[in-house]
Every structure is written in structure tokens, then in C-alpha cells.
Short mmCIF file of C-alpha atoms in Angstrom, two decimals:
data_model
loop_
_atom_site.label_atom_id
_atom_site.label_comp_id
_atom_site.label_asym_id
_atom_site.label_seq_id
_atom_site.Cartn_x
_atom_site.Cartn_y
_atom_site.Cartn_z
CA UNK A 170 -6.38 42.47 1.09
CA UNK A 171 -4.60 45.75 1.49
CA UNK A 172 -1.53 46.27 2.92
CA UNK A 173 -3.59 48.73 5.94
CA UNK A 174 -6.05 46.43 6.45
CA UNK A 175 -3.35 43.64 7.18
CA UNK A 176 -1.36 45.55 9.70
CA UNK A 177 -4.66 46.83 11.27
CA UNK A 178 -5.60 42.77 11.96
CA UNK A 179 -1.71 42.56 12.60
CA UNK A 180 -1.79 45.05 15.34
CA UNK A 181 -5.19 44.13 16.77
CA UNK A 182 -4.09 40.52 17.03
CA UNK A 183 -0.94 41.22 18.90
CA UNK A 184 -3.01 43.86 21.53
CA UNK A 185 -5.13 40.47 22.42
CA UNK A 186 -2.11 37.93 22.37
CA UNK A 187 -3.64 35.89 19.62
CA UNK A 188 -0.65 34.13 18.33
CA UNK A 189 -3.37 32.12 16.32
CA UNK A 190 -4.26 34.90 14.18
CA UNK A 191 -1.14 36.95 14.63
CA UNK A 192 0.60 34.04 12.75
CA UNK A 193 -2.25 33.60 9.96
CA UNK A 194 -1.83 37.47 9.09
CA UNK A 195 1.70 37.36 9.67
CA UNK A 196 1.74 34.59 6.48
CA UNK A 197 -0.60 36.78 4.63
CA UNK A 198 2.12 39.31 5.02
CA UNK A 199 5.61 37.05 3.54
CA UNK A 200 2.78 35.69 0.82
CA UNK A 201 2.42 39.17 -0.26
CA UNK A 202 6.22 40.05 -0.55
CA UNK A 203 6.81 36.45 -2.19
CA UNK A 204 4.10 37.21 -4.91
CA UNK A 205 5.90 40.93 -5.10
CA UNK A 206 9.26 38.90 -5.62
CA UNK A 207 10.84 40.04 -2.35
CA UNK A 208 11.77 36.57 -1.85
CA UNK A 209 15.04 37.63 0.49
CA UNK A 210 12.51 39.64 3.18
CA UNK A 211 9.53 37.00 3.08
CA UNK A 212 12.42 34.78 3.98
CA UNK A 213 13.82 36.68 6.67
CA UNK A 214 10.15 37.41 7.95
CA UNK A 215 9.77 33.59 8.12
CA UNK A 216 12.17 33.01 10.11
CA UNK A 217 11.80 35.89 12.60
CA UNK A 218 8.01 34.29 12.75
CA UNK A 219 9.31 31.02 12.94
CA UNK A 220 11.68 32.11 15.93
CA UNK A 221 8.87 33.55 18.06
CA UNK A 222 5.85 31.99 17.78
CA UNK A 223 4.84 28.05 17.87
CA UNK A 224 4.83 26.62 14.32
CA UNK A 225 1.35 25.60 14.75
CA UNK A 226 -0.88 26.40 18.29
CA UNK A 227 -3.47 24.39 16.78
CA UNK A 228 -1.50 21.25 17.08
CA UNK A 229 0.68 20.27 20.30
CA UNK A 230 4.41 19.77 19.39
CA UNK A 231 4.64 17.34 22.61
CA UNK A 232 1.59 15.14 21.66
CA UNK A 233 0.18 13.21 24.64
CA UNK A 234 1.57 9.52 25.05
CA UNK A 235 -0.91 8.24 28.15
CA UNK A 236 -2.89 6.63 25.93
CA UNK A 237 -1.82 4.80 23.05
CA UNK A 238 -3.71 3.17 20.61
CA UNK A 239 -3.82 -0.59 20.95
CA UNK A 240 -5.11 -3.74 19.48
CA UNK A 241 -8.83 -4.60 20.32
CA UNK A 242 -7.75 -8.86 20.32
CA UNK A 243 -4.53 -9.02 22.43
CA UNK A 244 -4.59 -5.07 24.04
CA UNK A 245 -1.32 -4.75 22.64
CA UNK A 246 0.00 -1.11 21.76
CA UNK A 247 0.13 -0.31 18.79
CA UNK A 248 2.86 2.31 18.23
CA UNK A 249 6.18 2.45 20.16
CA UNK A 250 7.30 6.29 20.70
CA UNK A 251 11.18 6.85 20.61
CA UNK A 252 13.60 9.58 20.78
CA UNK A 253 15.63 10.06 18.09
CA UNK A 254 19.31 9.64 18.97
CA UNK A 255 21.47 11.01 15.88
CA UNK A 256 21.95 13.50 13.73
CA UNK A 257 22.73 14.90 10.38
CA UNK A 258 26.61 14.38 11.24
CA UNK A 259 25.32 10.46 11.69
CA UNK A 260 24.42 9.55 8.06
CA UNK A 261 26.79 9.50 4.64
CA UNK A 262 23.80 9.21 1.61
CA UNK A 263 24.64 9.43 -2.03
CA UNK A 264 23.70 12.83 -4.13
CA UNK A 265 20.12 11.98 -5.00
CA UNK A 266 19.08 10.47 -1.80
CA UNK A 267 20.76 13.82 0.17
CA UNK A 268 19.30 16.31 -2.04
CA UNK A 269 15.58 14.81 -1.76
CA UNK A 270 15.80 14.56 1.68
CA UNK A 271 17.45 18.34 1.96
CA UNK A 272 14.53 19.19 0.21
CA UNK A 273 12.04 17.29 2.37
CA UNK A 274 13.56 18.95 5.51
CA UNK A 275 13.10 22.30 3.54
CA UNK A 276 9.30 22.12 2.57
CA UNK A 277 8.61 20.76 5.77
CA UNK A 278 10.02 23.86 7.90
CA UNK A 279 8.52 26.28 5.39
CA UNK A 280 5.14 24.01 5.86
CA UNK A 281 2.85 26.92 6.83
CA UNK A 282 4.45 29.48 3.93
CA UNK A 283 3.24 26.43 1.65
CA UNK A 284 0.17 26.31 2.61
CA UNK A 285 -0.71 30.11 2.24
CA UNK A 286 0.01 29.25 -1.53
CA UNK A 287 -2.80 26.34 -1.52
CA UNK A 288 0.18 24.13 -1.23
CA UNK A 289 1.30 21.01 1.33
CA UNK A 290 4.86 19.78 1.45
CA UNK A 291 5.90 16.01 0.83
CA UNK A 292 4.81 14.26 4.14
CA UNK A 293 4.63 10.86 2.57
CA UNK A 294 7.58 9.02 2.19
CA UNK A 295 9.01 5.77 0.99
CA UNK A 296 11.97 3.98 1.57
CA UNK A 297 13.46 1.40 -0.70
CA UNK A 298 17.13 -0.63 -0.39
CA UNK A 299 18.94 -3.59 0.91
CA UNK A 300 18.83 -4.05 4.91
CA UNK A 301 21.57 -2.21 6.85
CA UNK A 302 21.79 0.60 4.19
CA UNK A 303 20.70 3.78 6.02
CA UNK A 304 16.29 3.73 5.83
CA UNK A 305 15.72 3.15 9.96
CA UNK A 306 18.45 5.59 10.51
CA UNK A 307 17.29 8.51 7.78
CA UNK A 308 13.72 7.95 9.27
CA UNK A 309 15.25 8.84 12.44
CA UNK A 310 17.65 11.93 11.19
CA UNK A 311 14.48 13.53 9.80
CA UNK A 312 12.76 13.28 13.46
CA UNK A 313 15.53 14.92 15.10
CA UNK A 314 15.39 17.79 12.01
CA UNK A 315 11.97 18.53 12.79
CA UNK A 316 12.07 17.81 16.32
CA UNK A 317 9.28 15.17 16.42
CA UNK A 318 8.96 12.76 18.24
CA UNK A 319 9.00 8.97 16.36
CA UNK A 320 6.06 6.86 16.26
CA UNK A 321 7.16 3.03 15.06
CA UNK A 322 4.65 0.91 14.07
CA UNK A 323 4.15 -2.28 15.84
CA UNK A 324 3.22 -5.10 13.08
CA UNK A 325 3.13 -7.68 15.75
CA UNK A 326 0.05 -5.91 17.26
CA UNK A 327 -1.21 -4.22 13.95
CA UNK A 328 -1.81 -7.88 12.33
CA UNK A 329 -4.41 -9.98 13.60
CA UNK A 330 -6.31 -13.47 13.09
CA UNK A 331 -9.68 -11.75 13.13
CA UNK A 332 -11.04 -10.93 9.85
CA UNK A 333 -11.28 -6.91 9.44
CA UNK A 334 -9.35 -6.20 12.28
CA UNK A 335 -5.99 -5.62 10.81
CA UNK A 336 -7.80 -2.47 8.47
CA UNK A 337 -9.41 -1.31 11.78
CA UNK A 338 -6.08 -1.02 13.90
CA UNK A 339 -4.26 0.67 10.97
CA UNK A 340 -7.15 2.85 11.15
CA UNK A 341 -6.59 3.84 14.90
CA UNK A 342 -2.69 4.24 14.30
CA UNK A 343 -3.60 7.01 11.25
CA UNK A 344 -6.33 8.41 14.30
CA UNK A 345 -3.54 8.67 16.04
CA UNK A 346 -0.89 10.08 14.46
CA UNK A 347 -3.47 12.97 13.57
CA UNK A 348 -3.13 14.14 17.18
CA UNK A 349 0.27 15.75 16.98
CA UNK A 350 3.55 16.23 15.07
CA UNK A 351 5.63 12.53 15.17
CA UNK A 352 7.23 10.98 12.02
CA UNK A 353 5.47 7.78 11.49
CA UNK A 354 7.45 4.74 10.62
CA UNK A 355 6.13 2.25 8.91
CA UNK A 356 9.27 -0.49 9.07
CA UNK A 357 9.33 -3.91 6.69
CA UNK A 358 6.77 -2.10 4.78
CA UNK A 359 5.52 -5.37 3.03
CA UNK A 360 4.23 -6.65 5.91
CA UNK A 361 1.18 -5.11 4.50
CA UNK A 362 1.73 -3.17 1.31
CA UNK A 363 2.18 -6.82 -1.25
CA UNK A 364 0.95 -6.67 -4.21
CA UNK A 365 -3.09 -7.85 -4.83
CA UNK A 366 -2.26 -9.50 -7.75
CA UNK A 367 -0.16 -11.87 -6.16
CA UNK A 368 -1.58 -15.19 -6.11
CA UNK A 369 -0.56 -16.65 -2.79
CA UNK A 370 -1.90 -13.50 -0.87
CA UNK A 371 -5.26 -14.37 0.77
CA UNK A 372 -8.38 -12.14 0.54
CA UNK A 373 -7.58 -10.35 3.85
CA UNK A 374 -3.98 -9.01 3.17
CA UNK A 375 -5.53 -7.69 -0.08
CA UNK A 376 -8.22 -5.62 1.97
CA UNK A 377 -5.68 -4.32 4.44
CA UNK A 378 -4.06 -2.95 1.06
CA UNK A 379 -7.00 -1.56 0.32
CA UNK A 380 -7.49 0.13 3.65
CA UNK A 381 -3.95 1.46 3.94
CA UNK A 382 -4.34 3.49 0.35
CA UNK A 383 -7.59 4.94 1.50
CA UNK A 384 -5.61 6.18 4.87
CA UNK A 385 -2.74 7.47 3.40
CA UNK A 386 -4.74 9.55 0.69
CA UNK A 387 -7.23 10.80 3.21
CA UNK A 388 -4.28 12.16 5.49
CA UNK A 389 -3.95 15.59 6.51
CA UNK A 390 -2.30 15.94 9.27
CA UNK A 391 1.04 16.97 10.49
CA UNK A 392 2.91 14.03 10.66
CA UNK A 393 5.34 12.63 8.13
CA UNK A 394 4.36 9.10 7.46
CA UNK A 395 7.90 6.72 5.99
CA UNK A 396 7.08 3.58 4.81
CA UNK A 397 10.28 1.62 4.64
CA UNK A 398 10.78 -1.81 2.96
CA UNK A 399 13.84 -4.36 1.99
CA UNK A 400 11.44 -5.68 -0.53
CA UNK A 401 10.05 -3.09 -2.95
CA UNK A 402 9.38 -4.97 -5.50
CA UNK A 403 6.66 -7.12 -3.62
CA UNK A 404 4.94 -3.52 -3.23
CA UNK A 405 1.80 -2.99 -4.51
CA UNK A 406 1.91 -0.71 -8.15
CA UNK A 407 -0.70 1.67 -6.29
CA UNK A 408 1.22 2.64 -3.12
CA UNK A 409 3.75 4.03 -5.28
CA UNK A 410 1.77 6.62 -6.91
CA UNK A 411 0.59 7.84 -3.11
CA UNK A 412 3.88 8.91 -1.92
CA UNK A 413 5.04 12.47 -1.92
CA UNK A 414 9.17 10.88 -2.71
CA UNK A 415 10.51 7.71 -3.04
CA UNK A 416 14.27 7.80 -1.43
CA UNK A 417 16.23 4.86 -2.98
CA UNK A 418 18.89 3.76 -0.95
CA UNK A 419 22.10 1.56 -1.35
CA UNK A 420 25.06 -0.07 -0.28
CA UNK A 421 28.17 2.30 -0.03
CA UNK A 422 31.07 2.34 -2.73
CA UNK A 423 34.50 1.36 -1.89
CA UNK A 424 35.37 5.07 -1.43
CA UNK A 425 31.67 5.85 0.44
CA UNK A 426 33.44 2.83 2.77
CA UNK A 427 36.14 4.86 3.82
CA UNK A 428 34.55 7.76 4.46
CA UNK A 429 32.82 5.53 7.03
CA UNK A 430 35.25 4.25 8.68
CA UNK A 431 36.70 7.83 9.28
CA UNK A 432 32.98 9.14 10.47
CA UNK A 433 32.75 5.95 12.73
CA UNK A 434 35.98 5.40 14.25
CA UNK A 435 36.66 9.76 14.97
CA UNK A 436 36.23 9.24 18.09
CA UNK A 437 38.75 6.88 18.95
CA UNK A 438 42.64 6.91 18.68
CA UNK A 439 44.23 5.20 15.63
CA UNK A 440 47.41 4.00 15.25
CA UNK A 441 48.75 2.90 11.42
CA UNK A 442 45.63 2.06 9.55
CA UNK A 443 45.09 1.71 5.79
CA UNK A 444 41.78 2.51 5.37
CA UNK A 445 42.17 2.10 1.76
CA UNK A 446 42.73 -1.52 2.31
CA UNK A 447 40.13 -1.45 4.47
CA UNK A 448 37.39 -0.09 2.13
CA UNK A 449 38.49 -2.58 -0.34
CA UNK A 450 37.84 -5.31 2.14
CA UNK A 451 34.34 -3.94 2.81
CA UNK A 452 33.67 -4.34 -0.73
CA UNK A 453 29.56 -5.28 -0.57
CA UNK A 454 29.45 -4.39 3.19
CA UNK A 455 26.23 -2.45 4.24
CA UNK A 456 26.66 0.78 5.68
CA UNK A 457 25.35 -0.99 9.25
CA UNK A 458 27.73 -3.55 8.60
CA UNK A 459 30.46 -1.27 8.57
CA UNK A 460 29.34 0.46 11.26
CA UNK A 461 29.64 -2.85 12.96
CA UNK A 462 33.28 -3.55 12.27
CA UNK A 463 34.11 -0.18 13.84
CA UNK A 464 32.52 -0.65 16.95
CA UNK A 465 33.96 -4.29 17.31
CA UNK A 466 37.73 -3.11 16.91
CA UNK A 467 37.22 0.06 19.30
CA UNK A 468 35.59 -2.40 21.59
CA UNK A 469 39.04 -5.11 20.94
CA UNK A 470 41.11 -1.86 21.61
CA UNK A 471 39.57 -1.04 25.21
CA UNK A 472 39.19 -4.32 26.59
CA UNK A 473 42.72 -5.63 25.15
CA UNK A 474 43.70 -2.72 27.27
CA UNK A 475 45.21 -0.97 24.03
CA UNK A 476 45.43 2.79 23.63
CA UNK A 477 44.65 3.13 19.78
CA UNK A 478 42.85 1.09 16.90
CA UNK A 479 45.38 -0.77 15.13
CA UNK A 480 45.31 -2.66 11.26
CA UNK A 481 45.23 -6.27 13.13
CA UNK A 482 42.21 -4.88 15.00
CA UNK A 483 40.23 -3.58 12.25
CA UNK A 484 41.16 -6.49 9.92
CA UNK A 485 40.06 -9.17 12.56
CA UNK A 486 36.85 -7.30 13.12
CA UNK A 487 36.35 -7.17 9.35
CA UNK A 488 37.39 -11.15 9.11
CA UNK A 489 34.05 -11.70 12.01
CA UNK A 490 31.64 -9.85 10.26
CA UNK A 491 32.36 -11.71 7.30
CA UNK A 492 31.70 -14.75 9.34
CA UNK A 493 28.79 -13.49 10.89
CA UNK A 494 27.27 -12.73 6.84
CA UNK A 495 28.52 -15.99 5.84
CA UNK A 496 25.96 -17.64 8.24
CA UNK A 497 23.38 -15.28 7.97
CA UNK A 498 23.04 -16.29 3.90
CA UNK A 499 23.56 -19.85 5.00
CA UNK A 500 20.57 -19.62 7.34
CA UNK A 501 22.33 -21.16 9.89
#
């Protein structure tokens, strides 16, 4: 379209206060200079858009929570909404892992620009690793980046006895998230992503399988759906081909260690620690363990009435959660 004929709609739009099709010729606009090369003012354009005018006025950024969806058996709900809590500043992920989800944070804000192009940016997401390593807590970075809202899935209400009715409430839950902007979180993935070929699966856990592909490909909406899961290698071979990214995640190195214990014990005084020795004691720690053994000598420090974390602190609280692993592979 020419350039005239755009800033004719431009200016007509903005005389009625139709941010609706302001914003769609707006696009039309920063397409132009990006196909012209101009990439530094479509940018800049962008942003100013971005800056005045709600992302999308077709979908509500504070999606309605009266009524959730809920399980037809038991009327249980089946999504819990929560706020997300931390940050950026929050996580320490290796080089791959950061840059993928830099660039997921990326496509998503330029979402619309994307879309002028014919394109959509990576909404579906998996998360593989060991338990404790950083999956919940990226899930819930990327909904404070976007500023939606989280929407956990319930698999106590989503799976039930009646044949069918498990596909039917995953259906309502991908209904749902269609209604707004959340991030979806799909948590201990293979609940209900295992594998069809596997043998000791019964015919109903294969059909939920079934359903969940046909959801996820027939998704358009706003949301970003995570699948997360301890156990990727139970996954089914087909779910892997339907995510946008698959972030791999693991536990931290001896020097990843210590930069945890410096991001996790910041905010409290310390007094003559060797976090070197430390890190090496952490050796095969999870990043939530760690996190753990910080929060248990700050907590010894305060209620020992003590004005500083101290080596005999830290080294006790590293000697419990050792303990505490211990039992936990014992199955005690």
C-alpha cells in the first residue's frame, strides 16, 4: 500500500480513537521500514507503539479469574492462577539455556511485528532436567517478563477415573487459556505426555496423548504453554516435534555453586566464609538445594541471635541437607 494511503488510515484512525486499527496500520508502517532495511527506526517505532498503546485490545491483559474451568466428576478447578514472585536477578542458567530463553522473551515482545511478516514467535515450550534445577522457577521468570499472569495446571483434577474425561478437561484448560495472556504450566509433564508405545500404559493414557498433541497444534492463542518434566525420556517421540524450544536444564558446576551462594546469601551479613570450600561441598547439589542451605544458615544466624553468616553455619547447613538427600534416595 502506499506510503499516503497509510498515513491517510493512520490519521483517520487516530481522529476516531481506534487504537485497534491505529495499531494494525501503525505495524504496516515498521513492516515497511524493516523490508526497506531501516531496521534501527522500525525498532524505535516499536517501541514508541509498544509504550502507548495496549499490546493487543483484542485480548484482555488481566483475563477474568471468576470462573475457572473445573472438572465435570469431582468440580475441582482445574488451573491454579499465581503471581509470579521473582525476577531475572533470581535465576543463574548456563549459556544455551540463557540465550534461548533471551530469545524467547525477545520474539515474544516483538509478537505483533512477527506476525505482520506471516510469522508467530515460540509460545510452546518444554522443559527438561533433574528436580530442583531451575524449570518451576524459569517458568515463572518468563511470567514476570511478560507480565502474565501464571496458570498451573492441576493434574489432581485434570486426571480422572471416567473414561474420556481426562481428554475433555485438558480440552477446557486449552479453552481456557485462549481467553487471555497467562503462561501455562504444565508441571511433571509425564503425568500425561508417556510414551504410547510403552507397554504398561493402558488404552486411556494413550488417548489423552493423543488429545494433548491435537491441542497443542491447534493453539493460537496468546499464551505461552511450558511443559516441564523430571522425566523426559518417558516423553512421547511426538510431543517433541510440537514444541517451539526445548530448554535443557542442569545441575550447577562447582563454580555455578558459588556464584549461588553469593546471589542467595547478598542479602545477609557474612563473616569469614570460603565459598570455595563451600562450592566444592555442594558438589551434585541442585540449584534448589543450594538455595536451601542458604536460607537454613541465615535462618541459624537470626535465631542464634548472631549478626553475620559464619563457615560453622554454612557448613552445618550443608552437613543437613546432605542428610535430608541421604533419606530422600533411601525412601525413607
Amino acid at each position: 500500500m502506499a506510503r499516503g494511503e497509510l498515513l491517510r488510515k493512520l490519521f483517520a484512525s487516530y481522529a476516531r480513537h481506534d487504537d485497534h486499527d491505529f495499531r494494525a496500520v501503525a505495524l504496516q508502517i515498521i513492516a515497511e521500514e524493516q523490508q526497506k532495511q531501516n531496521h534501527s527506526l522500525a525498532r524505535d517505532l516499536l517501541n514508541i507503539l509498544d509504550n502507548t498503546v495496549p499490546t493487543n485490545p483484542m485480548v484482555p491483559l488481566k483475563p477474568t479469574t471468576d470462573i475457572l474451568p473445573r472438572d465435570k466428576e469431582r468440580e475441582l478447578p482445574l488451573v491454579d492462577i499465581r503471581k509470579p514472585l521473582r525476577s531475572l536477578s533470581d535465576i543463574l542458567l548456563k549459556k544455551k539455556p540463557r540465550e534461548q530463553l533471551q530469545r524467547i522473551l525477545e520474539e515474544y515482545r516483538k509478537a505483533e511485528l512477527l506476525r505482520v511478516h506471516g510469522l508467530r514467535p515460540k509460545t510452546k515450550l518444554l522443559f527438561c532436567g533433574p528436580p530442583g534445577c531451575g524449570k518451576s522457577l524459569c517458568a515463572e521468570i518468563i511470567s514476570s517478563e511478560v507480565q502474565a499472569p501464571l496458570l498451573y495446571i492441576r493434574f489432581d483434577a485434570i486426571i480422572s477415573s471416567y473414561l474420556g474425561e481426562t481428554a475433555a478437561n485438558l480440552r477446557k484448560v486449552f479453552d481456557y487459556a485462549n481467553t487471555g495472556r497467562w503462561v501455562v504450566v504444565f508441571d511433571e509433564f509425564d503425568a500425561i505426555g508417556k510414551s504410547r508405545t510403552d507397554a504398561t500404559e493402558h488404552g486411556e493414557l494413550k488417548r489423552v496423548v493423543n488429545s494433548f498433541l491435537q491441542l497443542l497444534d491447534g493453539f493460537e492463542g496468546e499464551s505461552l504453554i511450558i511443559a516441564a518434566t523430571n522425566h523426559e525420556k518417558l516423553l512421547d517421540k511426538a510431543l517433541w516435534r510440537r514444541f517451539d524450544e526445548v530448554l535443557l536444564f542442569s545441575r550447577p558446576t562447582c563454580s555455578e555453586a558459588r556464584v549461588l551462594l553469593n546471589m542467595k546469601l547478598k542479602n545477609f551479613p557474612q563473616q569469614g566464609l570460603n565459598l570455595n570450600k563451600a562450592s566444592k561441598q555442594l558438589a551434585g547439589f541442585s540449584h534448589a538445594d543450594i538455595e536451601w542451605v542458604c536460607l537454613d544458615a541465615v535462618k541459624s544466624a537470626i535465631v542464634q541471635d548472631r549478626d553475620a553468616v559464619t563457615q560453622d553455619l554454612l557448613d552445618t547447613a550443608i552437613s543437613r541437607q546432605k542428610d535430608r538427600i541421604q533419606l530422600g534416595n533411601s525412601g525413607r
